[in-house]
């Protein structure tokens, strides 16, 4: 009987029918997203690159199975990025550094050619699998990379949201277009399957695309994402496949601890936590603090200038009202419209520095104005008002809204021939004139 069993086991092994033994390997993914060049902590002591670096290095200490990922939108958002067109953030990130990063929509804010400078500056690979030109050539050097993490082969595939043109000023994307996320991810996942023990998608994608990858790409074990600034309260899981995303501006560092079944090429168990970055809890990393100071000293004379006083804190919703009032008065318009997602920071109570307005409105968008009959006013401009259908009304918007009228105003036919100052400069001048915001 024993001989028969031994012969049966040998036969099964020889024919490949014996059940594979699980080979569990640890993997820790440390991740950030949407840093947006916020080198310095905010007014409440959250974030700051030097403090984020300290937290990251603490997690990396004695960790042989760690992989550091950045899910895009590193550039744009503060004066140092606006004035130097995004490059400083990649120089400072080299001190961390991430092992792999991907492209976000705001990396295009200085024109697509600037991405080539970002790639040359970064000492880490920037991957994107679905960003191509008309001939199918990739903008990024690599659609994916495979990292050996303590004997575990991890493929990291980059992905960018398909609706890129709606997120960027017209013309800045040049010849590049975005292929469907899930279809492209699955194609590259099949390509790397024989060479990888685990497949990770590093995506700067929409919430809908995140879920589609999770549900429709079974080859992918983990999705590390960015684009939505609020992050996630808890991981999303579908059949053992995991999606994670943390808060923007370096306010959190994500840590995803996995046990990976190499034989099955899937995650056996996981634990995800969000590590808050607080100046009260961490000392700044000296080398990163020096690099940040060097860059911030270059812009301080321009932006660390008092321009007024805020008697209270202004939320994003408060700022929308205030900014529309400033635009309307600047352009002599009857009304104005600001897209809510274009307001990038809040305004704390107390002295107002020009820097804070640069953070609120970092984009180099000019204000435009045009005239339209009351009957043709967009619905967003009619709310709470009595409109004369035959009267001419003057509307003010910025260049981004004018270029994406259908998305924000529900039309594509409005003309805005009058060109005003940069939105940011107009807001600073308006606050200087008012002196106090109630």
Tab-separated table of C-alpha atoms in Angstrom:
chain	number	residue	atom	x	y	z
A	1	UNK	CA	0.000	0.000	0.000
A	2	UNK	CA	2.797	2.410	0.934
A	3	UNK	CA	4.621	1.518	-2.257
A	4	UNK	CA	1.502	2.291	-4.297
A	5	UNK	CA	1.101	5.674	-2.596
A	6	UNK	CA	4.746	6.533	-3.180
A	7	UNK	CA	4.425	5.571	-6.835
A	8	UNK	CA	1.249	7.667	-7.171
A	9	UNK	CA	2.917	10.751	-5.675
A	10	UNK	CA	5.902	10.296	-7.994
A	11	UNK	CA	3.556	9.967	-10.969
A	12	UNK	CA	1.625	13.118	-10.012
A	13	UNK	CA	4.818	15.077	-9.551
A	14	UNK	CA	6.177	13.818	-12.845
A	15	UNK	CA	2.992	14.733	-14.732
A	16	UNK	CA	2.618	18.114	-12.983
A	17	UNK	CA	-0.737	17.192	-11.451
A	18	UNK	CA	0.342	17.328	-7.822
A	19	UNK	CA	-0.991	20.304	-5.884
A	20	UNK	CA	1.600	23.092	-5.731
A	21	UNK	CA	2.952	23.962	-2.322
A	22	UNK	CA	2.304	27.581	-1.344
A	23	UNK	CA	5.379	29.770	-1.115
A	24	UNK	CA	4.426	32.776	0.985
A	25	UNK	CA	6.617	35.843	0.659
A	26	UNK	CA	6.211	39.202	2.440
A	27	UNK	CA	5.866	42.407	0.458
A	28	UNK	CA	5.339	45.905	1.845
A	29	UNK	CA	4.229	48.678	-0.512
A	30	UNK	CA	4.792	52.215	0.747
A	31	UNK	CA	2.917	54.725	-1.387
A	32	UNK	CA	2.042	58.379	-1.970
A	33	UNK	CA	-0.011	60.255	-4.535
A	34	UNK	CA	-0.895	63.822	-5.526
A	35	UNK	CA	2.013	65.491	-3.746
A	36	UNK	CA	1.483	68.591	-5.928
A	37	UNK	CA	4.821	70.159	-4.964
A	38	UNK	CA	3.655	70.907	-1.411
A	39	UNK	CA	7.197	71.134	-0.070
A	40	UNK	CA	6.111	72.844	3.148
A	41	UNK	CA	3.634	71.739	5.845
A	42	UNK	CA	0.257	73.442	5.813
A	43	UNK	CA	-1.016	75.870	8.447
A	44	UNK	CA	-2.133	72.955	10.628
A	45	UNK	CA	1.241	71.201	10.556
A	46	UNK	CA	0.251	68.521	8.051
A	47	UNK	CA	2.550	67.229	5.340
A	48	UNK	CA	5.837	68.707	4.177
A	49	UNK	CA	8.407	66.824	2.112
A	50	UNK	CA	11.071	66.764	4.843
A	51	UNK	CA	8.601	65.216	7.302
A	52	UNK	CA	7.259	62.771	4.732
A	53	UNK	CA	10.845	61.676	4.018
A	54	UNK	CA	11.412	60.997	7.720
A	55	UNK	CA	8.267	58.851	7.938
A	56	UNK	CA	9.182	56.971	4.777
A	57	UNK	CA	12.729	56.270	5.945
A	58	UNK	CA	11.433	55.086	9.300
A	59	UNK	CA	9.187	52.556	7.573
A	60	UNK	CA	12.033	51.463	5.288
A	61	UNK	CA	14.484	50.867	8.125
A	62	UNK	CA	15.390	47.161	8.288
A	63	UNK	CA	12.716	46.405	5.670
A	64	UNK	CA	14.053	43.962	3.062
A	65	UNK	CA	10.706	43.507	1.342
A	66	UNK	CA	9.627	47.127	0.760
A	67	UNK	CA	8.658	48.770	-2.522
A	68	UNK	CA	8.074	52.558	-2.694
A	69	UNK	CA	5.536	53.832	-5.256
A	70	UNK	CA	4.259	57.289	-6.255
A	71	UNK	CA	0.936	57.499	-8.105
A	72	UNK	CA	1.399	60.770	-10.002
A	73	UNK	CA	0.527	64.469	-9.899
A	74	UNK	CA	3.817	65.319	-8.227
A	75	UNK	CA	3.987	68.672	-10.030
A	76	UNK	CA	1.753	71.767	-9.893
A	77	UNK	CA	0.122	73.315	-6.836
A	78	UNK	CA	2.606	75.727	-5.195
A	79	UNK	CA	4.668	78.750	-6.263
A	80	UNK	CA	7.914	76.777	-6.522
A	81	UNK	CA	6.292	74.494	-9.087
A	82	UNK	CA	4.510	77.259	-10.990
A	83	UNK	CA	7.600	79.480	-11.247
A	84	UNK	CA	9.984	76.660	-12.145
A	85	UNK	CA	7.532	74.594	-14.202
A	86	UNK	CA	7.466	71.502	-12.016
A	87	UNK	CA	11.114	70.487	-12.152
A	88	UNK	CA	12.051	71.151	-8.489
A	89	UNK	CA	9.705	68.450	-7.209
A	90	UNK	CA	11.503	65.744	-9.172
A	91	UNK	CA	14.885	66.973	-7.941
A	92	UNK	CA	13.705	66.775	-4.336
A	93	UNK	CA	11.968	63.426	-4.863
A	94	UNK	CA	15.345	62.032	-5.900
A	95	UNK	CA	16.317	62.315	-2.242
A	96	UNK	CA	13.543	59.967	-1.149
A	97	UNK	CA	13.294	58.363	-3.764
A	98	UNK	CA	10.306	56.341	-4.979
A	99	UNK	CA	11.346	53.182	-6.786
A	100	UNK	CA	8.628	53.636	-9.406
A	101	UNK	CA	6.324	56.561	-10.230
A	102	UNK	CA	3.610	57.197	-12.786
A	103	UNK	CA	2.330	60.215	-14.727
A	104	UNK	CA	-0.594	62.328	-13.504
A	105	UNK	CA	-2.718	64.759	-15.489
A	106	UNK	CA	-1.093	67.796	-13.846
A	107	UNK	CA	2.322	66.755	-15.125
A	108	UNK	CA	0.969	68.167	-18.429
A	109	UNK	CA	0.280	71.643	-17.037
A	110	UNK	CA	3.536	73.021	-18.446
A	111	UNK	CA	3.112	71.341	-21.825
A	112	UNK	CA	3.789	67.733	-22.744
A	113	UNK	CA	7.449	68.431	-23.622
A	114	UNK	CA	8.120	69.177	-19.948
A	115	UNK	CA	7.432	65.525	-19.143
A	116	UNK	CA	10.618	64.688	-21.018
A	117	UNK	CA	12.534	66.954	-18.619
A	118	UNK	CA	10.860	65.259	-15.664
A	119	UNK	CA	11.949	61.846	-16.946
A	120	UNK	CA	15.527	63.036	-17.498
A	121	UNK	CA	15.692	64.533	-14.003
A	122	UNK	CA	14.100	61.653	-12.095
A	123	UNK	CA	16.482	58.965	-10.849
A	124	UNK	CA	13.579	56.539	-10.766
A	125	UNK	CA	11.508	55.087	-13.620
A	126	UNK	CA	8.250	56.813	-14.561
A	127	UNK	CA	5.889	54.242	-16.085
A	128	UNK	CA	2.760	54.740	-18.171
A	129	UNK	CA	1.309	52.031	-20.405
A	130	UNK	CA	-1.651	53.765	-22.052
A	131	UNK	CA	-0.277	57.166	-23.086
A	132	UNK	CA	0.586	56.990	-26.810
A	133	UNK	CA	0.806	59.051	-29.988
A	134	UNK	CA	-0.959	58.381	-33.287
A	135	UNK	CA	1.560	55.672	-34.184
A	136	UNK	CA	1.111	53.917	-30.845
A	137	UNK	CA	4.485	55.017	-29.472
A	138	UNK	CA	4.681	55.509	-25.711
A	139	UNK	CA	5.430	58.896	-24.154
A	140	UNK	CA	6.977	57.268	-21.075
A	141	UNK	CA	10.152	55.242	-21.530
A	142	UNK	CA	8.535	52.208	-19.914
A	143	UNK	CA	4.953	50.899	-19.784
A	144	UNK	CA	5.983	48.837	-16.755
A	145	UNK	CA	8.973	47.704	-14.748
A	146	UNK	CA	9.628	44.462	-12.883
A	147	UNK	CA	11.265	44.827	-9.487
A	148	UNK	CA	12.866	41.978	-7.550
A	149	UNK	CA	11.876	42.563	-3.930
A	150	UNK	CA	13.617	40.031	-1.692
A	151	UNK	CA	13.148	37.279	-4.254
A	152	UNK	CA	9.614	38.328	-5.236
A	153	UNK	CA	9.197	39.521	-8.822
A	154	UNK	CA	6.776	42.462	-8.801
A	155	UNK	CA	5.550	43.959	-12.081
A	156	UNK	CA	4.394	47.585	-11.791
A	157	UNK	CA	2.245	48.786	-14.722
A	158	UNK	CA	1.552	52.508	-15.077
A	159	UNK	CA	-1.886	53.829	-16.069
A	160	UNK	CA	-3.340	57.288	-16.667
A	161	UNK	CA	-7.000	58.287	-16.649
A	162	UNK	CA	-8.628	58.025	-20.071
A	163	UNK	CA	-10.355	61.402	-19.733
A	164	UNK	CA	-7.047	63.296	-19.796
A	165	UNK	CA	-8.133	66.033	-22.198
A	166	UNK	CA	-10.942	67.079	-19.871
A	167	UNK	CA	-8.396	67.577	-17.066
A	168	UNK	CA	-5.826	69.637	-18.996
A	169	UNK	CA	-5.872	72.969	-20.821
A	170	UNK	CA	-6.484	72.469	-24.560
A	171	UNK	CA	-3.282	72.025	-26.541
A	172	UNK	CA	-1.019	70.972	-23.674
A	173	UNK	CA	-1.238	67.243	-24.408
A	174	UNK	CA	0.132	67.662	-27.941
A	175	UNK	CA	0.014	64.471	-30.044
A	176	UNK	CA	-0.595	62.172	-27.081
A	177	UNK	CA	-3.813	60.302	-26.391
A	178	UNK	CA	-4.846	57.858	-23.699
A	179	UNK	CA	-5.889	54.293	-24.456
A	180	UNK	CA	-8.656	52.614	-22.397
A	181	UNK	CA	-7.276	51.784	-18.967
A	182	UNK	CA	-8.562	48.240	-18.363
A	183	UNK	CA	-7.923	46.986	-21.886
A	184	UNK	CA	-4.341	48.274	-21.857
A	185	UNK	CA	-3.592	47.055	-18.340
A	186	UNK	CA	-4.804	43.563	-19.209
A	187	UNK	CA	-2.684	43.477	-22.362
A	188	UNK	CA	0.500	44.294	-20.452
A	189	UNK	CA	-0.503	42.052	-17.553
A	190	UNK	CA	-0.630	39.109	-19.953
A	191	UNK	CA	2.772	40.116	-21.307
A	192	UNK	CA	4.445	40.026	-17.871
A	193	UNK	CA	2.571	37.108	-16.304
A	194	UNK	CA	5.306	34.565	-16.979
A	195	UNK	CA	7.970	36.871	-15.542
A	196	UNK	CA	6.227	38.201	-12.443
A	197	UNK	CA	4.966	36.727	-9.193
A	198	UNK	CA	2.643	39.691	-8.542
A	199	UNK	CA	1.179	42.397	-10.769
A	200	UNK	CA	0.565	45.899	-9.418
A	201	UNK	CA	-1.155	48.717	-11.299
A	202	UNK	CA	0.220	52.130	-10.364
A	203	UNK	CA	-2.549	54.353	-11.629
A	204	UNK	CA	-3.461	58.008	-11.766
A	205	UNK	CA	-7.024	57.167	-12.658
A	206	UNK	CA	-10.640	57.977	-11.830
A	207	UNK	CA	-12.598	56.141	-9.110
A	208	UNK	CA	-14.607	54.406	-11.824
A	209	UNK	CA	-11.427	53.205	-13.540
A	210	UNK	CA	-9.986	52.035	-10.218
A	211	UNK	CA	-12.993	49.800	-9.676
A	212	UNK	CA	-12.985	48.591	-13.269
A	213	UNK	CA	-9.366	47.441	-12.963
A	214	UNK	CA	-10.167	45.763	-9.668
A	215	UNK	CA	-13.211	43.946	-11.036
A	216	UNK	CA	-12.311	43.361	-14.671
A	217	UNK	CA	-8.557	42.661	-14.590
A	218	UNK	CA	-8.155	39.480	-12.507
A	219	UNK	CA	-4.455	39.295	-13.423
A	220	UNK	CA	-3.866	42.406	-11.279
A	221	UNK	CA	-3.440	41.731	-7.561
A	222	UNK	CA	-2.986	45.295	-6.271
A	223	UNK	CA	-4.010	48.759	-7.472
A	224	UNK	CA	-2.138	51.721	-5.968
A	225	UNK	CA	-3.915	54.832	-7.168
A	226	UNK	CA	-4.015	58.609	-7.154
A	227	UNK	CA	-6.062	61.536	-8.533
A	228	UNK	CA	-8.765	61.770	-5.856
A	229	UNK	CA	-7.293	63.973	-3.133
A	230	UNK	CA	-9.417	62.734	-0.247
A	231	UNK	CA	-7.857	59.281	-0.246
A	232	UNK	CA	-9.698	56.226	1.040
A	233	UNK	CA	-10.916	55.438	4.534
A	234	UNK	CA	-10.368	51.729	3.990
A	235	UNK	CA	-9.035	49.539	1.238
A	236	UNK	CA	-11.370	48.257	-1.476
A	237	UNK	CA	-11.219	44.508	-2.056
A	238	UNK	CA	-12.657	42.305	-4.813
A	239	UNK	CA	-11.950	38.564	-4.618
A	240	UNK	CA	-8.695	39.118	-2.771
A	241	UNK	CA	-7.503	41.938	-5.044
A	242	UNK	CA	-6.805	45.200	-3.254
A	243	UNK	CA	-7.111	48.927	-4.103
A	244	UNK	CA	-5.511	51.651	-1.949
A	245	UNK	CA	-5.102	55.449	-2.159
A	246	UNK	CA	-4.031	58.053	0.440
A	247	UNK	CA	-4.676	61.755	0.979
A	248	UNK	CA	-2.960	64.332	-1.199
A	249	UNK	CA	-0.256	66.937	-0.482
A	250	UNK	CA	1.895	64.467	1.460
A	251	UNK	CA	-0.499	64.469	4.407
A	252	UNK	CA	-0.416	60.656	4.528
A	253	UNK	CA	1.915	57.797	3.690
A	254	UNK	CA	0.267	54.502	2.826
A	255	UNK	CA	1.642	51.160	4.027
A	256	UNK	CA	0.254	47.955	2.530
A	257	UNK	CA	1.664	44.788	4.107
A	258	UNK	CA	1.086	41.679	2.008
A	259	UNK	CA	1.737	37.974	2.187
A	260	UNK	CA	2.081	36.863	-1.408
A	261	UNK	CA	1.502	33.279	-2.513
A	262	UNK	CA	4.158	32.932	-5.192
A	263	UNK	CA	2.837	29.650	-6.519
A	264	UNK	CA	-0.691	31.009	-6.964
A	265	UNK	CA	0.532	34.507	-7.912
A	266	UNK	CA	-1.945	36.189	-5.650
A	267	UNK	CA	-2.239	37.891	-2.289
A	268	UNK	CA	-2.848	35.505	0.607
A	269	UNK	CA	-3.365	38.188	3.274
A	270	UNK	CA	-2.988	41.933	3.700
A	271	UNK	CA	-3.091	44.847	6.094
A	272	UNK	CA	-3.295	48.486	5.036
A	273	UNK	CA	-2.774	51.571	7.147
A	274	UNK	CA	-2.507	55.298	6.517
A	275	UNK	CA	0.333	56.982	8.370
A	276	UNK	CA	-0.408	60.664	9.100
A	277	UNK	CA	2.418	63.109	8.423
A	278	UNK	CA	2.401	65.642	11.269
A	279	UNK	CA	5.135	68.077	12.186
A	280	UNK	CA	4.301	67.518	15.859
A	281	UNK	CA	5.207	63.832	15.574
A	282	UNK	CA	8.217	63.864	13.256
A	283	UNK	CA	11.573	65.579	12.859
A	284	UNK	CA	12.343	66.832	9.346
A	285	UNK	CA	14.893	64.877	7.308
A	286	UNK	CA	17.894	67.263	7.196
A	287	UNK	CA	18.903	66.642	3.563
A	288	UNK	CA	15.351	67.088	2.265
A	289	UNK	CA	14.818	70.138	4.490
A	290	UNK	CA	17.942	71.753	2.986
A	291	UNK	CA	16.779	71.065	-0.565
A	292	UNK	CA	13.302	72.413	0.183
A	293	UNK	CA	14.723	75.554	1.802
A	294	UNK	CA	17.001	76.200	-1.167
A	295	UNK	CA	14.044	76.169	-3.549
A	296	UNK	CA	11.667	78.039	-1.262
A	297	UNK	CA	14.246	80.779	-0.666
A	298	UNK	CA	14.194	81.413	-4.419
A	299	UNK	CA	10.464	82.167	-4.448
A	300	UNK	CA	10.033	83.731	-1.014
A	301	UNK	CA	10.616	87.319	-2.127
A	302	UNK	CA	7.845	86.955	-4.690
A	303	UNK	CA	5.197	85.201	-2.627
A	304	UNK	CA	5.828	85.777	1.090
A	305	UNK	CA	4.295	89.233	0.904
A	306	UNK	CA	1.344	90.306	3.097
A	307	UNK	CA	-1.663	91.313	1.028
A	308	UNK	CA	-4.538	91.437	3.537
A	309	UNK	CA	-6.268	89.793	6.473
A	310	UNK	CA	-8.864	87.042	6.764
A	311	UNK	CA	-11.198	87.462	9.735
A	312	UNK	CA	-12.186	83.793	9.519
A	313	UNK	CA	-11.180	80.583	7.813
A	314	UNK	CA	-12.423	80.276	4.235
A	315	UNK	CA	-13.380	76.784	3.064
A	316	UNK	CA	-13.264	75.701	-0.567
A	317	UNK	CA	-16.969	76.561	-0.906
A	318	UNK	CA	-16.380	79.998	0.663
A	319	UNK	CA	-13.503	80.633	-1.706
A	320	UNK	CA	-15.602	79.788	-4.742
A	321	UNK	CA	-18.017	82.605	-3.851
A	322	UNK	CA	-15.178	84.995	-3.075
A	323	UNK	CA	-13.238	84.197	-6.251
A	324	UNK	CA	-16.304	84.621	-8.454
A	325	UNK	CA	-16.953	88.016	-6.875
A	326	UNK	CA	-13.340	89.039	-7.509
A	327	UNK	CA	-13.497	87.890	-11.137
A	328	UNK	CA	-16.772	89.699	-11.817
A	329	UNK	CA	-15.520	92.967	-10.327
A	330	UNK	CA	-12.175	92.719	-12.119
A	331	UNK	CA	-13.820	92.250	-15.519
A	332	UNK	CA	-16.902	94.434	-14.938
A	333	UNK	CA	-19.066	91.355	-15.427
A	334	UNK	CA	-22.570	90.599	-14.211
A	335	UNK	CA	-21.498	87.169	-12.992
A	336	UNK	CA	-18.567	84.779	-12.962
A	337	UNK	CA	-17.970	81.058	-12.688
A	338	UNK	CA	-15.136	79.133	-11.033
A	339	UNK	CA	-14.924	75.348	-11.338
A	340	UNK	CA	-14.809	73.921	-7.823
A	341	UNK	CA	-12.026	71.448	-8.582
A	342	UNK	CA	-9.798	74.322	-9.686
A	343	UNK	CA	-9.657	75.683	-6.117
A	344	UNK	CA	-6.624	73.913	-4.657
A	345	UNK	CA	-6.406	75.025	-1.030
A	346	UNK	CA	-8.294	76.659	1.817
A	347	UNK	CA	-7.486	80.032	3.407
A	348	UNK	CA	-6.809	80.114	7.168
A	349	UNK	CA	-7.770	82.935	9.496
A	350	UNK	CA	-5.179	85.690	9.972
A	351	UNK	CA	-2.694	87.515	7.804
A	352	UNK	CA	-2.940	86.620	4.113
A	353	UNK	CA	0.270	86.126	2.161
A	354	UNK	CA	0.431	86.121	-1.616
A	355	UNK	CA	1.795	82.552	-1.260
A	356	UNK	CA	-1.590	81.364	-0.022
A	357	UNK	CA	-3.305	82.708	-3.119
A	358	UNK	CA	-0.704	80.981	-5.305
A	359	UNK	CA	-1.580	77.749	-3.489
A	360	UNK	CA	-5.296	78.351	-3.975
A	361	UNK	CA	-4.920	79.210	-7.664
A	362	UNK	CA	-1.547	77.857	-8.917
A	363	UNK	CA	-2.542	77.681	-12.575
A	364	UNK	CA	-1.431	80.297	-15.093
A	365	UNK	CA	-4.972	80.801	-16.398
A	366	UNK	CA	-6.176	84.222	-17.525
A	367	UNK	CA	-9.667	85.575	-16.881
A	368	UNK	CA	-11.862	85.892	-19.965
A	369	UNK	CA	-15.159	87.731	-20.439
A	370	UNK	CA	-17.938	87.641	-22.986
A	371	UNK	CA	-21.526	88.774	-23.534
A	372	UNK	CA	-24.556	86.523	-23.893
A	373	UNK	CA	-28.333	86.976	-24.034
A	374	UNK	CA	-30.217	86.054	-20.889
A	375	UNK	CA	-32.004	83.221	-22.673
A	376	UNK	CA	-28.616	81.661	-23.496
A	377	UNK	CA	-27.101	81.910	-20.018
A	378	UNK	CA	-25.765	78.600	-18.673
A	379	UNK	CA	-27.892	77.118	-15.897
A	380	UNK	CA	-25.044	77.601	-13.396
A	381	UNK	CA	-25.295	81.360	-13.928
A	382	UNK	CA	-29.075	81.529	-13.523
A	383	UNK	CA	-29.412	80.019	-10.066
A	384	UNK	CA	-31.118	82.349	-7.567
A	385	UNK	CA	-31.451	85.173	-10.095
A	386	UNK	CA	-34.252	86.749	-12.109
A	387	UNK	CA	-33.080	86.734	-15.711
A	388	UNK	CA	-34.351	88.956	-18.557
A	389	UNK	CA	-34.146	86.702	-21.634
A	390	UNK	CA	-33.556	89.666	-23.982
A	391	UNK	CA	-30.882	91.434	-21.930
A	392	UNK	CA	-27.149	91.162	-22.595
A	393	UNK	CA	-25.207	89.764	-19.667
A	394	UNK	CA	-21.429	89.820	-19.293
A	395	UNK	CA	-19.873	86.614	-17.981
A	396	UNK	CA	-16.349	86.027	-16.651
A	397	UNK	CA	-14.608	82.650	-16.562
A	398	UNK	CA	-11.009	81.518	-16.672
A	399	UNK	CA	-9.287	79.897	-19.640
A	400	UNK	CA	-9.743	76.372	-18.307
A	401	UNK	CA	-13.529	76.695	-18.051
A	402	UNK	CA	-13.714	78.436	-21.426
A	403	UNK	CA	-11.848	75.494	-22.946
A	404	UNK	CA	-14.136	72.944	-21.272
A	405	UNK	CA	-17.511	74.663	-21.541
A	406	UNK	CA	-19.514	71.525	-22.080
A	407	UNK	CA	-18.282	69.961	-18.850
A	408	UNK	CA	-18.755	73.006	-16.619
A	409	UNK	CA	-21.335	75.247	-18.303
A	410	UNK	CA	-23.348	72.738	-20.312
A	411	UNK	CA	-22.616	74.475	-23.599
A	412	UNK	CA	-19.831	74.843	-26.158
A	413	UNK	CA	-21.001	77.951	-28.021
A	414	UNK	CA	-20.072	80.850	-25.721
A	415	UNK	CA	-17.414	83.306	-26.869
A	416	UNK	CA	-15.109	85.128	-24.457
A	417	UNK	CA	-13.220	87.729	-26.538
A	418	UNK	CA	-12.084	89.999	-23.691
A	419	UNK	CA	-8.835	88.842	-22.051
A	420	UNK	CA	-8.021	89.939	-18.522
A	421	UNK	CA	-5.133	89.310	-16.115
A	422	UNK	CA	-4.039	85.979	-14.688
A	423	UNK	CA	-6.739	84.711	-12.352
A	424	UNK	CA	-4.228	84.470	-9.501
A	425	UNK	CA	-2.912	88.032	-10.013
A	426	UNK	CA	-6.435	89.424	-10.179
A	427	UNK	CA	-7.367	87.736	-6.916
A	428	UNK	CA	-4.251	89.066	-5.175
A	429	UNK	CA	-4.955	92.611	-6.412
A	430	UNK	CA	-8.608	92.347	-5.360
A	431	UNK	CA	-7.651	91.269	-1.824
A	432	UNK	CA	-5.064	94.069	-1.586
A	433	UNK	CA	-7.786	96.545	-2.469
A	434	UNK	CA	-10.290	95.122	0.026
A	435	UNK	CA	-7.624	94.706	2.754
A	436	UNK	CA	-9.925	92.612	4.982
A	437	UNK	CA	-11.985	89.522	4.122
A	438	UNK	CA	-14.938	89.102	6.481
